[in-house]
XYZ file of C-alpha atoms in Angstrom:
757
model
C 19.815 -82.618 -76.761
C 20.274 -79.516 -78.903
C 23.514 -79.238 -80.844
C 25.432 -76.192 -79.703
C 28.959 -74.846 -80.199
C 29.982 -72.105 -77.741
C 31.721 -69.004 -79.082
C 34.979 -68.962 -77.120
C 35.857 -65.505 -78.430
C 32.842 -63.685 -76.954
C 33.726 -60.087 -76.120
C 32.382 -57.402 -73.832
C 32.578 -53.690 -74.563
C 34.512 -52.596 -71.465
C 33.428 -48.952 -71.313
C 29.801 -49.794 -71.998
C 29.671 -52.644 -69.481
C 31.282 -50.580 -66.737
C 28.888 -47.728 -67.519
C 25.931 -50.040 -66.908
C 27.469 -51.436 -63.711
C 28.123 -47.932 -62.417
C 24.732 -46.403 -63.242
C 23.837 -46.239 -59.528
C 27.019 -44.394 -58.490
C 26.911 -41.039 -60.236
C 27.263 -38.667 -57.325
C 29.755 -37.988 -54.554
C 27.005 -38.712 -52.019
C 26.503 -42.235 -53.372
C 30.202 -42.948 -53.969
C 31.832 -41.890 -50.709
C 29.952 -44.437 -48.542
C 31.303 -47.154 -50.859
C 34.885 -46.204 -49.958
C 33.971 -46.140 -46.281
C 32.309 -49.542 -46.545
C 35.331 -51.040 -48.365
C 37.646 -49.792 -45.610
C 35.340 -51.349 -43.024
C 35.448 -54.685 -44.860
C 39.241 -54.685 -44.564
C 38.939 -54.724 -40.766
C 36.150 -57.317 -40.811
C 38.393 -59.663 -42.799
C 41.136 -59.066 -40.228
C 38.592 -59.678 -37.432
C 39.668 -56.534 -35.577
C 37.617 -54.957 -32.761
C 36.111 -51.504 -33.205
C 38.787 -49.804 -31.059
C 41.488 -50.925 -33.512
C 39.475 -50.268 -36.691
C 40.472 -46.708 -37.590
C 39.318 -45.047 -40.822
C 40.262 -41.557 -41.996
C 38.064 -39.726 -44.496
C 39.799 -36.744 -46.052
C 38.877 -33.737 -48.204
C 40.945 -30.933 -49.701
C 39.533 -27.836 -51.350
C 40.482 -27.100 -54.918
C 42.229 -23.900 -55.994
C 42.882 -22.411 -59.446
C 46.252 -24.209 -59.469
C 45.478 -27.421 -57.520
C 42.571 -29.827 -57.971
C 40.340 -30.799 -55.074
C 40.994 -34.211 -53.497
C 38.826 -36.789 -51.712
C 40.402 -39.707 -49.851
C 39.788 -42.624 -47.508
C 42.529 -44.342 -45.494
C 42.477 -47.618 -43.599
C 45.419 -49.308 -41.842
C 45.157 -52.742 -43.373
C 47.085 -52.436 -46.597
C 46.985 -54.384 -49.876
C 49.599 -56.468 -51.647
C 50.267 -56.484 -55.377
C 48.484 -59.843 -55.508
C 45.416 -58.314 -53.800
C 45.302 -55.625 -56.474
C 45.757 -57.919 -59.437
C 43.562 -60.828 -58.325
C 40.795 -58.898 -56.529
C 40.733 -55.109 -56.824
C 41.063 -54.780 -60.580
C 38.346 -57.352 -61.373
C 34.924 -55.840 -62.050
C 31.675 -57.608 -60.992
C 33.442 -60.321 -58.970
C 30.794 -62.114 -56.848
C 33.505 -63.174 -54.374
C 35.070 -59.724 -54.026
C 33.669 -59.096 -50.550
C 34.282 -62.550 -49.075
C 36.599 -62.939 -46.121
C 39.330 -65.579 -46.208
C 36.989 -68.095 -44.557
C 34.346 -67.501 -47.248
C 31.944 -65.498 -45.085
C 30.363 -62.382 -46.579
C 31.102 -58.839 -45.470
C 29.177 -55.636 -46.235
C 30.651 -55.231 -49.724
C 29.044 -56.559 -52.870
C 30.800 -57.246 -56.156
C 33.674 -54.801 -55.752
C 32.051 -52.245 -58.042
C 30.864 -49.280 -55.994
C 34.240 -47.942 -54.898
C 35.754 -48.313 -58.367
C 32.678 -46.707 -59.940
C 33.207 -43.657 -57.749
C 36.883 -43.569 -58.755
C 36.210 -43.744 -62.498
C 33.134 -41.499 -62.755
C 33.467 -38.628 -60.292
C 37.077 -37.435 -60.686
C 38.117 -35.516 -63.773
C 41.897 -35.823 -63.254
C 42.638 -39.287 -61.862
C 42.051 -41.603 -58.925
C 44.320 -44.188 -57.364
C 44.834 -46.656 -54.555
C 48.121 -45.847 -52.815
C 48.831 -48.818 -50.578
C 51.652 -50.371 -48.532
C 51.811 -53.933 -47.218
C 54.743 -56.139 -46.139
C 57.318 -53.508 -47.109
C 55.999 -53.087 -50.668
C 54.022 -50.229 -52.135
C 51.599 -49.888 -55.061
C 49.986 -46.921 -56.780
C 47.187 -48.319 -58.912
C 44.078 -46.677 -60.347
C 42.365 -44.854 -63.185
C 42.615 -41.770 -65.348
C 39.414 -39.707 -65.117
C 36.484 -41.242 -66.960
C 38.368 -44.338 -68.141
C 37.585 -47.769 -66.612
C 40.936 -49.128 -67.841
C 43.142 -49.398 -64.739
C 46.912 -49.323 -64.383
C 49.925 -48.315 -62.310
C 51.107 -44.739 -61.673
C 53.360 -43.634 -63.304
C 54.215 -47.064 -64.782
C 54.647 -50.714 -63.785
C 58.290 -50.295 -62.869
C 57.838 -47.362 -60.484
C 54.282 -47.926 -59.266
C 54.058 -51.719 -58.868
C 55.461 -53.506 -55.812
C 58.188 -50.942 -55.107
C 60.220 -51.202 -51.888
C 58.975 -49.117 -48.935
C 61.572 -48.819 -46.191
C 59.557 -46.448 -43.974
C 55.765 -46.843 -43.907
C 55.281 -43.761 -41.721
C 57.155 -41.566 -44.226
C 55.090 -43.042 -47.076
C 51.899 -42.126 -45.217
C 53.240 -38.615 -44.603
C 53.638 -38.185 -48.363
C 50.003 -39.194 -48.851
C 48.764 -36.840 -46.127
C 50.549 -33.901 -47.784
C 47.990 -34.182 -50.596
C 45.379 -33.163 -48.005
C 47.455 -30.401 -46.344
C 47.587 -32.668 -43.293
C 50.517 -33.634 -41.087
C 50.807 -37.041 -39.496
C 51.036 -35.415 -36.058
C 47.480 -34.100 -36.518
C 46.063 -37.625 -36.663
C 44.375 -39.222 -33.631
C 46.790 -41.246 -31.495
C 44.733 -44.355 -32.202
C 45.442 -43.944 -35.930
C 49.185 -43.846 -35.273
C 48.883 -46.947 -33.087
C 46.984 -48.705 -35.883
C 49.792 -47.819 -38.298
C 52.386 -49.302 -35.926
C 50.446 -52.541 -35.513
C 49.905 -53.165 -39.231
C 52.943 -51.423 -40.743
C 50.703 -50.813 -43.738
C 47.824 -48.725 -45.028
C 45.569 -48.164 -48.035
C 44.704 -44.658 -49.235
C 42.039 -44.408 -51.935
C 42.228 -40.939 -53.490
C 40.421 -39.029 -56.206
C 41.787 -35.834 -57.749
C 39.517 -33.196 -59.297
C 36.143 -33.976 -57.685
C 33.599 -33.475 -60.457
C 31.695 -30.232 -59.943
C 34.331 -28.964 -57.488
C 37.519 -29.417 -59.488
C 39.108 -26.088 -58.570
C 36.891 -24.738 -55.820
C 35.834 -25.399 -52.267
C 34.243 -28.794 -51.688
C 31.049 -29.048 -49.542
C 32.843 -30.917 -46.752
C 30.164 -30.281 -44.131
C 27.434 -31.526 -46.466
C 29.445 -34.623 -47.353
C 30.158 -35.289 -43.675
C 26.418 -35.161 -42.910
C 25.792 -37.483 -45.845
C 28.274 -40.034 -44.479
C 26.679 -39.920 -41.036
C 23.215 -40.497 -42.431
C 23.720 -42.678 -45.503
C 22.251 -46.172 -45.421
C 25.414 -47.713 -46.909
C 27.617 -46.062 -44.260
C 25.487 -47.093 -41.280
C 27.235 -50.402 -40.531
C 30.707 -48.955 -41.191
C 30.148 -46.152 -38.661
C 28.802 -48.602 -36.069
C 31.710 -51.064 -36.504
C 34.667 -48.656 -36.888
C 36.091 -45.394 -35.595
C 35.829 -42.896 -38.442
C 37.547 -39.493 -38.339
C 37.061 -36.773 -40.966
C 39.477 -34.009 -42.003
C 39.074 -31.183 -44.512
C 42.051 -29.156 -45.815
C 44.132 -30.023 -42.755
C 41.423 -29.402 -40.131
C 39.514 -31.978 -38.122
C 35.742 -31.932 -38.618
C 33.079 -33.053 -36.142
C 35.113 -31.339 -33.394
C 37.804 -33.966 -33.859
C 35.493 -36.723 -32.619
C 34.767 -39.964 -34.412
C 31.555 -40.167 -36.428
C 28.494 -41.630 -34.773
C 24.970 -42.287 -35.895
C 22.459 -39.690 -34.678
C 20.866 -40.924 -31.470
C 17.143 -41.487 -31.884
C 15.077 -41.035 -28.726
C 11.948 -43.234 -28.818
C 8.386 -42.147 -28.150
C 7.434 -42.294 -24.477
C 4.623 -44.691 -25.391
C 7.005 -47.116 -27.154
C 10.457 -47.148 -25.555
C 11.214 -50.704 -26.716
C 11.341 -52.172 -30.255
C 8.178 -53.814 -31.577
C 8.999 -57.216 -33.109
C 6.813 -59.103 -35.605
C 7.668 -62.549 -36.954
C 7.769 -62.764 -40.748
C 4.982 -65.070 -41.992
C 5.993 -68.244 -43.809
C 3.805 -67.173 -46.731
C 2.404 -63.916 -48.075
C -0.232 -63.321 -50.775
C 0.986 -62.143 -54.164
C -0.554 -58.641 -54.549
C -0.786 -59.097 -58.336
C -2.433 -62.560 -58.369
C -5.647 -63.622 -56.657
C -5.148 -66.434 -54.166
C -1.511 -67.236 -54.944
C 0.638 -67.576 -51.821
C 4.390 -66.986 -51.969
C 6.982 -68.609 -49.702
C 8.934 -65.908 -47.877
C 11.846 -68.103 -46.754
C 11.141 -67.157 -43.150
C 13.019 -69.170 -40.524
C 13.582 -68.764 -36.811
C 14.910 -65.253 -36.251
C 13.265 -63.794 -39.366
C 11.441 -60.736 -38.097
C 10.401 -57.143 -38.634
C 11.682 -54.844 -35.900
C 9.856 -51.495 -35.690
C 11.273 -48.660 -33.609
C 9.953 -45.196 -32.851
C 11.417 -41.723 -32.817
C 10.132 -38.952 -30.577
C 11.265 -36.498 -33.245
C 9.703 -36.554 -36.707
C 12.075 -38.234 -39.163
C 11.245 -36.153 -42.230
C 14.218 -33.780 -41.947
C 17.427 -34.344 -39.973
C 16.624 -38.051 -39.507
C 15.391 -38.546 -43.067
C 18.173 -40.978 -43.978
C 17.238 -43.233 -41.019
C 13.526 -43.137 -41.872
C 13.667 -46.539 -43.530
C 13.012 -50.225 -43.121
C 16.513 -51.598 -43.489
C 16.760 -55.071 -45.050
C 19.403 -57.520 -43.852
C 20.190 -61.208 -43.564
C 20.371 -63.057 -40.253
C 24.157 -62.768 -40.524
C 23.813 -58.979 -40.660
C 24.562 -58.383 -44.342
C 22.783 -55.372 -45.835
C 20.431 -56.180 -48.723
C 18.691 -52.857 -49.341
C 15.986 -50.715 -47.786
C 12.523 -49.230 -48.171
C 11.743 -45.598 -47.381
C 8.933 -45.501 -44.827
C 7.296 -42.507 -46.524
C 6.858 -44.693 -49.619
C 5.347 -47.528 -47.568
C 2.877 -45.595 -45.446
C 1.270 -42.186 -45.056
C -0.335 -43.083 -41.736
C -0.323 -40.357 -39.125
C 2.505 -41.762 -37.011
C 4.532 -43.298 -39.826
C 6.816 -40.237 -39.638
C 7.960 -41.519 -36.233
C 8.586 -45.145 -37.263
C 11.679 -46.863 -38.662
C 13.133 -50.323 -38.385
C 14.729 -53.393 -39.850
C 13.506 -56.458 -41.739
C 15.710 -59.498 -41.057
C 15.108 -62.128 -43.723
C 17.695 -64.246 -45.563
C 15.679 -64.472 -48.785
C 16.172 -60.714 -49.297
C 19.790 -61.407 -50.251
C 18.580 -62.932 -53.516
C 17.171 -59.514 -54.500
C 20.150 -57.408 -53.394
C 21.186 -54.969 -56.119
C 24.555 -53.524 -57.019
C 24.038 -50.340 -54.989
C 22.327 -52.076 -52.010
C 19.580 -49.468 -52.097
C 16.261 -50.825 -53.279
C 15.658 -54.514 -53.790
C 15.133 -55.752 -57.327
C 11.554 -56.097 -58.491
C 9.815 -59.459 -57.999
C 6.456 -60.853 -56.820
C 7.962 -61.689 -53.421
C 9.405 -58.203 -52.913
C 6.026 -56.696 -53.888
C 4.301 -58.976 -51.362
C 6.801 -58.041 -48.639
C 6.351 -54.346 -49.405
C 2.567 -54.656 -49.058
C 3.003 -56.520 -45.765
C 5.398 -53.875 -44.454
C 2.873 -51.136 -45.272
C 0.158 -52.996 -43.357
C 2.379 -53.474 -40.292
C 3.411 -49.807 -40.198
C -0.200 -48.632 -40.630
C -1.364 -50.914 -37.817
C 1.449 -49.857 -35.482
C 0.785 -46.192 -36.262
C -2.894 -46.517 -35.381
C -1.969 -47.479 -31.810
C -0.394 -44.061 -31.227
C -3.212 -42.070 -32.852
C -5.619 -43.497 -30.240
C -3.353 -42.227 -27.457
C -3.496 -38.704 -28.946
C -7.298 -38.427 -28.894
C -8.501 -35.058 -27.577
C -9.998 -35.185 -24.079
C -12.683 -32.491 -23.934
C -16.184 -32.161 -22.512
C -19.174 -31.660 -24.786
C -19.476 -28.080 -23.446
C -15.883 -27.378 -24.457
C -16.446 -28.891 -27.908
C -19.583 -26.749 -28.364
C -17.589 -23.645 -27.493
C -14.813 -24.603 -29.925
C -17.384 -25.104 -32.692
C -18.987 -21.733 -31.919
C -15.670 -19.875 -32.014
C -14.656 -21.524 -35.281
C -18.029 -20.792 -36.926
C -17.616 -17.167 -35.877
C -14.188 -16.932 -37.509
C -15.300 -18.891 -40.562
C -18.144 -16.415 -41.142
C -15.733 -13.480 -40.730
C -13.385 -15.088 -43.244
C -16.137 -15.490 -45.855
C -17.253 -11.892 -45.497
C -13.703 -10.635 -45.843
C -12.881 -12.765 -48.880
C -16.086 -11.665 -50.602
C -15.802 -7.955 -49.826
C -12.060 -7.470 -50.260
C -11.155 -10.001 -52.959
C -14.338 -11.006 -54.740
C -13.798 -14.639 -53.748
C -16.512 -17.174 -53.094
C -19.978 -17.424 -54.584
C -20.430 -19.757 -57.513
C -17.017 -19.904 -59.038
C -14.683 -18.916 -56.261
C -12.643 -16.931 -58.806
C -10.746 -13.730 -58.267
C -12.510 -10.708 -59.714
C -10.819 -7.814 -61.458
C -7.580 -7.728 -63.413
C -4.483 -9.279 -61.878
C -1.993 -6.483 -61.091
C 1.229 -6.627 -63.056
C 4.414 -7.012 -60.997
C 6.831 -4.109 -60.936
C 9.887 -4.587 -63.193
C 13.059 -5.644 -61.379
C 15.922 -3.146 -61.114
C 19.368 -3.792 -62.567
C 22.298 -4.457 -60.287
C 25.342 -6.560 -59.470
C 24.418 -10.003 -58.139
C 25.785 -11.197 -54.820
C 23.731 -14.363 -54.693
C 21.718 -16.560 -57.053
C 18.973 -18.959 -55.967
C 17.715 -21.742 -58.252
C 14.730 -24.054 -57.743
C 13.016 -27.079 -59.273
C 9.348 -28.023 -59.049
C 10.309 -31.728 -59.074
C 13.449 -33.546 -57.936
C 12.630 -36.748 -59.798
C 11.814 -37.026 -63.497
C 11.385 -39.527 -66.287
C 13.614 -39.879 -69.347
C 13.130 -37.466 -72.236
C 11.299 -34.987 -69.991
C 11.819 -31.212 -70.001
C 11.926 -29.127 -66.825
C 12.234 -25.381 -66.451
C 14.325 -24.448 -63.402
C 13.487 -21.245 -61.613
C 16.156 -18.675 -60.797
C 16.377 -15.398 -58.908
C 19.250 -12.928 -58.574
C 19.866 -10.872 -55.424
C 22.188 -7.961 -54.716
C 24.290 -7.545 -51.566
C 21.244 -6.132 -49.726
C 19.190 -9.221 -50.591
C 16.971 -7.260 -52.993
C 15.882 -9.019 -56.176
C 17.478 -7.705 -59.367
C 17.388 -8.481 -63.064
C 19.361 -11.558 -64.146
C 22.826 -11.066 -65.643
C 24.287 -13.382 -68.325
C 24.651 -16.893 -66.932
C 25.053 -20.546 -67.873
C 23.782 -23.783 -66.389
C 26.020 -26.583 -65.159
C 25.013 -30.268 -65.039
C 27.292 -32.775 -63.296
C 26.571 -35.502 -65.866
C 25.605 -34.604 -69.420
C 24.722 -38.217 -70.144
C 21.845 -37.896 -67.664
C 20.578 -34.386 -68.483
C 21.616 -31.300 -70.439
C 20.435 -27.702 -70.739
C 18.992 -25.988 -73.774
C 20.501 -22.548 -73.161
C 18.225 -20.864 -75.708
C 15.013 -22.057 -74.070
C 16.394 -22.265 -70.501
C 15.092 -25.828 -70.277
C 16.676 -28.894 -68.712
C 16.214 -32.006 -70.854
C 16.639 -35.455 -69.282
C 18.206 -38.316 -71.252
C 19.163 -41.385 -69.195
C 18.708 -42.795 -65.665
C 21.030 -41.400 -63.013
C 21.459 -38.591 -60.498
C 22.865 -35.178 -61.366
C 23.640 -31.964 -59.541
C 22.565 -28.677 -61.083
C 23.901 -25.196 -60.547
C 23.995 -21.844 -62.294
C 27.092 -19.695 -62.694
C 27.307 -16.070 -63.758
C 29.417 -15.305 -66.800
C 32.388 -13.125 -65.946
C 31.608 -13.138 -62.206
C 32.694 -15.525 -59.421
C 29.063 -16.141 -58.479
C 27.539 -19.607 -58.434
C 24.068 -20.598 -57.264
C 23.041 -23.221 -54.758
C 23.220 -26.820 -55.984
C 20.145 -28.976 -56.592
C 19.874 -32.722 -57.069
C 17.724 -34.331 -59.765
C 17.206 -38.075 -60.179
C 16.216 -39.349 -63.624
C 14.316 -42.601 -63.208
C 14.205 -45.822 -65.187
C 10.419 -46.221 -65.120
C 8.739 -49.614 -65.480
C 5.069 -48.685 -64.997
C 2.855 -45.616 -64.532
C -0.600 -45.727 -62.958
C -2.961 -42.730 -62.973
C -5.566 -42.130 -60.280
C -8.456 -41.499 -60.509
C -9.189 -42.859 -63.983
C -12.583 -41.121 -64.144
C -12.688 -37.381 -63.435
C -15.582 -34.926 -63.471
C -14.613 -31.258 -63.479
C -16.636 -28.107 -63.923
C -15.968 -25.430 -66.535
C -13.344 -23.114 -65.078
C -12.594 -25.545 -62.235
C -9.638 -27.810 -61.528
C -9.115 -31.401 -60.438
C -5.891 -33.276 -59.765
C -4.769 -36.576 -61.267
C -1.983 -38.406 -59.464
C 0.672 -40.466 -61.237
C 2.232 -43.322 -59.285
C 5.480 -44.517 -60.820
C 7.065 -47.954 -60.410
C 10.769 -48.047 -61.240
C 12.881 -50.882 -62.584
C 14.660 -51.130 -59.215
C 11.417 -51.792 -57.344
C 10.506 -48.384 -55.928
C 6.998 -46.899 -56.024
C 7.121 -43.102 -56.198
C 4.859 -40.079 -56.509
C 5.710 -36.487 -57.396
C 7.689 -37.437 -60.512
C 7.973 -34.974 -63.397
C 6.449 -36.598 -66.479
C 5.120 -35.577 -69.874
C 1.379 -34.921 -69.425
C -0.898 -34.749 -72.458
C -4.592 -34.071 -72.987
C -6.634 -35.736 -75.715
C -8.655 -32.645 -76.672
C -6.962 -29.378 -75.767
C -10.155 -27.477 -76.579
C -11.943 -29.238 -73.708
C -9.283 -29.409 -71.012
C -5.784 -28.266 -70.138
C -3.406 -30.326 -68.014
C -0.400 -28.929 -66.144
C 3.039 -30.481 -65.630
C 1.871 -31.722 -62.216
C -1.344 -33.401 -63.441
C -3.796 -30.627 -62.524
C -6.694 -30.663 -65.024
C -8.541 -27.436 -65.834
C -11.958 -27.565 -67.500
C -12.232 -25.315 -70.571
C -15.415 -26.387 -72.384
C -18.217 -28.936 -72.019
C -17.424 -32.414 -73.286
C -15.156 -35.398 -72.819
C -11.396 -35.729 -73.152
C -8.575 -37.885 -71.843
C -5.315 -37.409 -69.978
C -2.160 -39.506 -70.080
C 1.330 -39.244 -68.649
C 4.678 -40.846 -69.427
C 8.225 -40.376 -70.611
C 10.320 -41.558 -73.562
C 10.445 -45.135 -72.254
C 7.062 -45.701 -70.621
C 3.485 -44.427 -70.787
C 0.599 -44.889 -68.356
C -1.135 -48.220 -68.843
C -4.591 -46.584 -68.744
C -5.637 -43.036 -69.651
C -7.846 -40.989 -67.344
C -11.217 -40.027 -68.836
C -12.268 -36.432 -68.040
C -15.858 -35.171 -68.248
C -16.256 -31.378 -68.270
C -19.721 -30.400 -67.006
C -21.689 -27.346 -65.942
C -20.795 -26.241 -62.428
C -24.335 -26.677 -61.098
C -24.116 -30.383 -62.003
C -21.294 -30.911 -59.520
C -23.322 -30.561 -56.327
C -21.124 -30.363 -53.239
C -18.091 -31.750 -55.090
C -17.201 -28.380 -56.501
C -13.608 -29.009 -57.326
C -12.305 -26.043 -55.397
C -15.042 -23.480 -56.026
C -16.944 -21.391 -53.481
C -15.657 -20.258 -50.113
C -12.906 -22.381 -48.572
C -14.022 -24.125 -45.393
C -11.845 -24.131 -42.279
C -12.826 -26.837 -39.793
C -11.545 -28.307 -36.524
C -10.405 -31.941 -36.492
C -11.838 -34.097 -33.673
C -14.585 -31.476 -33.235
C -16.397 -30.957 -36.535
C -17.539 -33.611 -39.028
C -16.291 -34.067 -42.569
C -18.991 -32.469 -44.807
C -18.850 -35.438 -47.180
C -18.698 -38.528 -44.954
C -20.114 -37.114 -41.724
C -17.231 -38.705 -39.813
C -15.086 -36.652 -37.456
C -11.457 -36.962 -38.603
C -8.555 -37.341 -36.219
C -5.009 -36.414 -37.176
C -1.755 -36.851 -35.267
C 0.744 -34.519 -33.669
C 3.117 -35.340 -36.547
C 0.855 -33.698 -39.109
C 0.956 -29.927 -39.654
C -1.121 -27.458 -37.593
C -3.127 -26.682 -40.750
C -3.741 -29.905 -42.664
C -5.329 -30.709 -46.016
C -5.794 -34.266 -47.247
C -5.962 -35.034 -50.997
C -9.748 -35.357 -50.783
C -9.919 -31.984 -49.008
C -7.984 -30.286 -51.804
C -10.732 -31.177 -54.276
C -13.446 -29.821 -51.934
C -11.580 -26.692 -50.786
C -11.525 -27.791 -47.141
C -8.805 -27.018 -44.600
C -8.465 -28.495 -41.114
C -6.984 -26.959 -37.984
C -5.229 -29.979 -36.488
C -6.382 -30.244 -32.883
C -3.682 -32.855 -32.182
C -0.944 -30.307 -32.824
C 1.215 -29.935 -29.666
C 0.580 -26.165 -29.458
C -3.153 -26.646 -29.916
C -3.146 -29.136 -27.049
C -1.110 -26.768 -24.869
C -3.417 -23.782 -25.448
C -6.452 -25.948 -24.647
C -4.927 -27.229 -21.396
C -6.847 -25.421 -18.649
C -4.262 -26.540 -16.093
C -1.749 -24.316 -17.876
C -4.082 -21.347 -17.979
C -5.544 -22.197 -21.373
C -8.920 -23.490 -22.464
C -11.475 -22.800 -25.169
C -12.276 -19.380 -23.694
C -8.685 -18.276 -23.117
C -7.031 -15.426 -24.989
C -4.196 -17.813 -25.873
C -6.550 -20.194 -27.675
C -8.281 -17.395 -29.586
C -4.909 -16.018 -30.697
C -3.851 -19.514 -31.761
C -7.015 -19.923 -33.849
C -6.424 -16.606 -35.600
C -2.823 -17.570 -36.363
C -4.067 -20.774 -38.013
C -6.657 -18.815 -39.989
C -3.952 -16.446 -41.216
C -1.787 -19.425 -42.221
C -4.702 -20.935 -44.163
C -5.642 -17.689 -45.887
C -2.033 -17.091 -46.952
C -1.991 -20.545 -48.527
C -5.252 -19.758 -50.320
C -3.830 -16.503 -51.699
C -0.696 -18.269 -52.958
C -2.861 -20.938 -54.600
C -4.794 -18.220 -56.418
C -1.527 -16.659 -57.619
C -0.362 -20.020 -58.920
C -3.610 -20.685 -60.758
C -3.385 -17.286 -62.411
C -0.002 -18.153 -63.860
C 2.425 -16.555 -61.399
C 5.741 -18.452 -61.311
C 6.198 -19.408 -57.662
C 9.810 -20.426 -57.191
C 10.948 -21.182 -53.669
C 12.290 -17.673 -53.079
C 9.206 -16.082 -54.630
C 6.968 -18.187 -52.433
C 8.845 -17.119 -49.288
C 8.612 -13.451 -50.231
C 4.910 -13.683 -51.110
C 4.238 -15.617 -47.904
C 5.791 -12.818 -45.837
C 3.814 -10.177 -47.732
C 0.467 -11.964 -47.403
C 1.039 -12.858 -43.731
C 1.821 -9.220 -42.859
C -1.251 -8.019 -44.760
C -3.572 -10.510 -43.057
C -2.177 -9.664 -39.624
C -3.047 -6.020 -40.292
C -6.600 -6.935 -41.357
C -7.047 -9.127 -38.273
C -5.788 -6.463 -35.878
C -8.322 -4.003 -37.319
C -11.384 -6.255 -37.513
C -10.929 -8.938 -34.841
C -9.607 -6.982 -31.856
C -12.856 -7.597 -29.922
C -12.667 -11.327 -30.665
C -9.145 -11.414 -29.204
C -10.476 -9.651 -26.095
C -13.002 -12.453 -25.592
C -16.054 -10.529 -26.830
C -18.748 -12.311 -28.834
C -18.730 -10.648 -32.264
C -21.149 -12.994 -34.040
C -23.879 -10.324 -34.243
C -21.402 -7.732 -35.573
C -20.241 -10.102 -38.302
C -23.804 -10.993 -39.250
C -24.655 -7.305 -39.541
């Protein structure tokens, strides 16, 4: 035994501890589902059916004289004892337990309080009535110390003789009358004779202006943490006195499955899985009867409106949420964009984190993640086989001939008009200088970011463009940047640079000085990075050529991410230059190195870069020469000789990472429109005018992308708005060139001899 005397006076710094607990809840989008989930838990403890479980979510716009308000009301109610023995205790592991000890969706009672303390600049409170007694208990903005409003005597356990009138007083804060509520809400009030209204005043970022109610409504409908609450309750949303969602209760977006997979695909979880970091070691998964992976399909791609559902949702056999994985981080297989599902496994609960997003890092979670990726890849491959192009050899020969004809035309045009191709593939002649922007009064401001995730201690330069009332670009007027959380990131106004400081999520906007003009709002997540891996670690690049190095980031909360803004550095800046996205440019013959990291973490291994003469590169030219445009399923890959097959979910013009290095572009023959134009039964086919027009459209799309790439490599700042404008300009120009030089091709005439001449 070791002699030990415990320190009975150990102390915890309240503000600091709460700040750590609340690190995951630093936005309205992450906080509001916590309120919804807490309201749902009230009804689960009461064991009420869905028809009687009514939740109201409320917004009110701010004005110069009144702060904005966000609220959530359930008809369960809380007693003074509930507040003082449960609500006010932080990090209570039993906070979400029902009276019989069973777990509900909630965690440690932190998320809702974190939203109250962090995202409201005035104050936030729980206004509740139960058993004829009322309480107004909460926080002053930014302070985790809770208390009664206005004091213990008036705000604690006061007599409420009329619950309906008390609710009316609450609803007035939202410019809402009780008569505007759904009849079912009034019935719920009668049954319980109580309610709980959680309210926040002065929503950070929207203190005295209009709140983005529609955006927040969409977030609630799609958020992982709100999924169970919406399924188990009837949720109604109001904004400044008006019902949203056409007055109907919220529902999860209906996902129509693929015709080839109308039913869920179930896979039993193995008893053991190999540890991906250790050779031969097998890990017990805790799988029992009922532990399974359920994969479902969506006829619609899930990358946009269904993005929030594009996950593998983790849960216990009892249905308690543990976290989730984003499918796009598990698999890049062709049909992965149509796959989502649920992993039911009790052992996941051990790795559930405070925010119930990503599971905490561990060997078992890494093994499960690898297994999930394998299952999604395998399931995806089944659908790719179904999509295979059915065409005769004669039709394939004709498709090859037409594409070779256009490819030759493209090379001639790029060489003659732009000086592209040959040895270096560089643009000849001086780059024209853009015309100076005119002055004017802005009506709109658009801001952009190259990355929406970054490390700590990293600098980003947001793009911005000012437009007048006619949507013409004008010179910027005096402005200032606004960050929703200065602890996470701040602006250097002199350099117009955003500097990141600590993990968290912020919202960025720009406002004009002296004018009521504010830009769009962007979200940036600053990551707590655990590891960084570069790939490839050996790079050969020609003088004046480029190659890309990818950085894969592992975070402390178990995610594996790409596309993160880091600090990139080259060992010898005389030999190479590396961009903020990891693109390496060869300057002079020799060897150098590249690394990437942030203030807290650096890549475990540097990438070694050899800069060589271009003739030493062979076919691997790193982007030089003429770009090649090929047909998937028809023409072979120049490197491997294999004929690639893509899926209908991938874009009509597709470029894989390996193709980027070799300047190859593919027209995706699995694209739905490509299939339609090749369908002879519909009047199409390889000789049809519709197919020839479709091919030219894809060539124009590819050539526009090539032109924009050249602009970027020559230093032009391509913000989102700039890219859209340049896209329109280049597309119009190429359409004009095509109409002049390819009119015979469109008419079905063989122009191969003309092009050769």
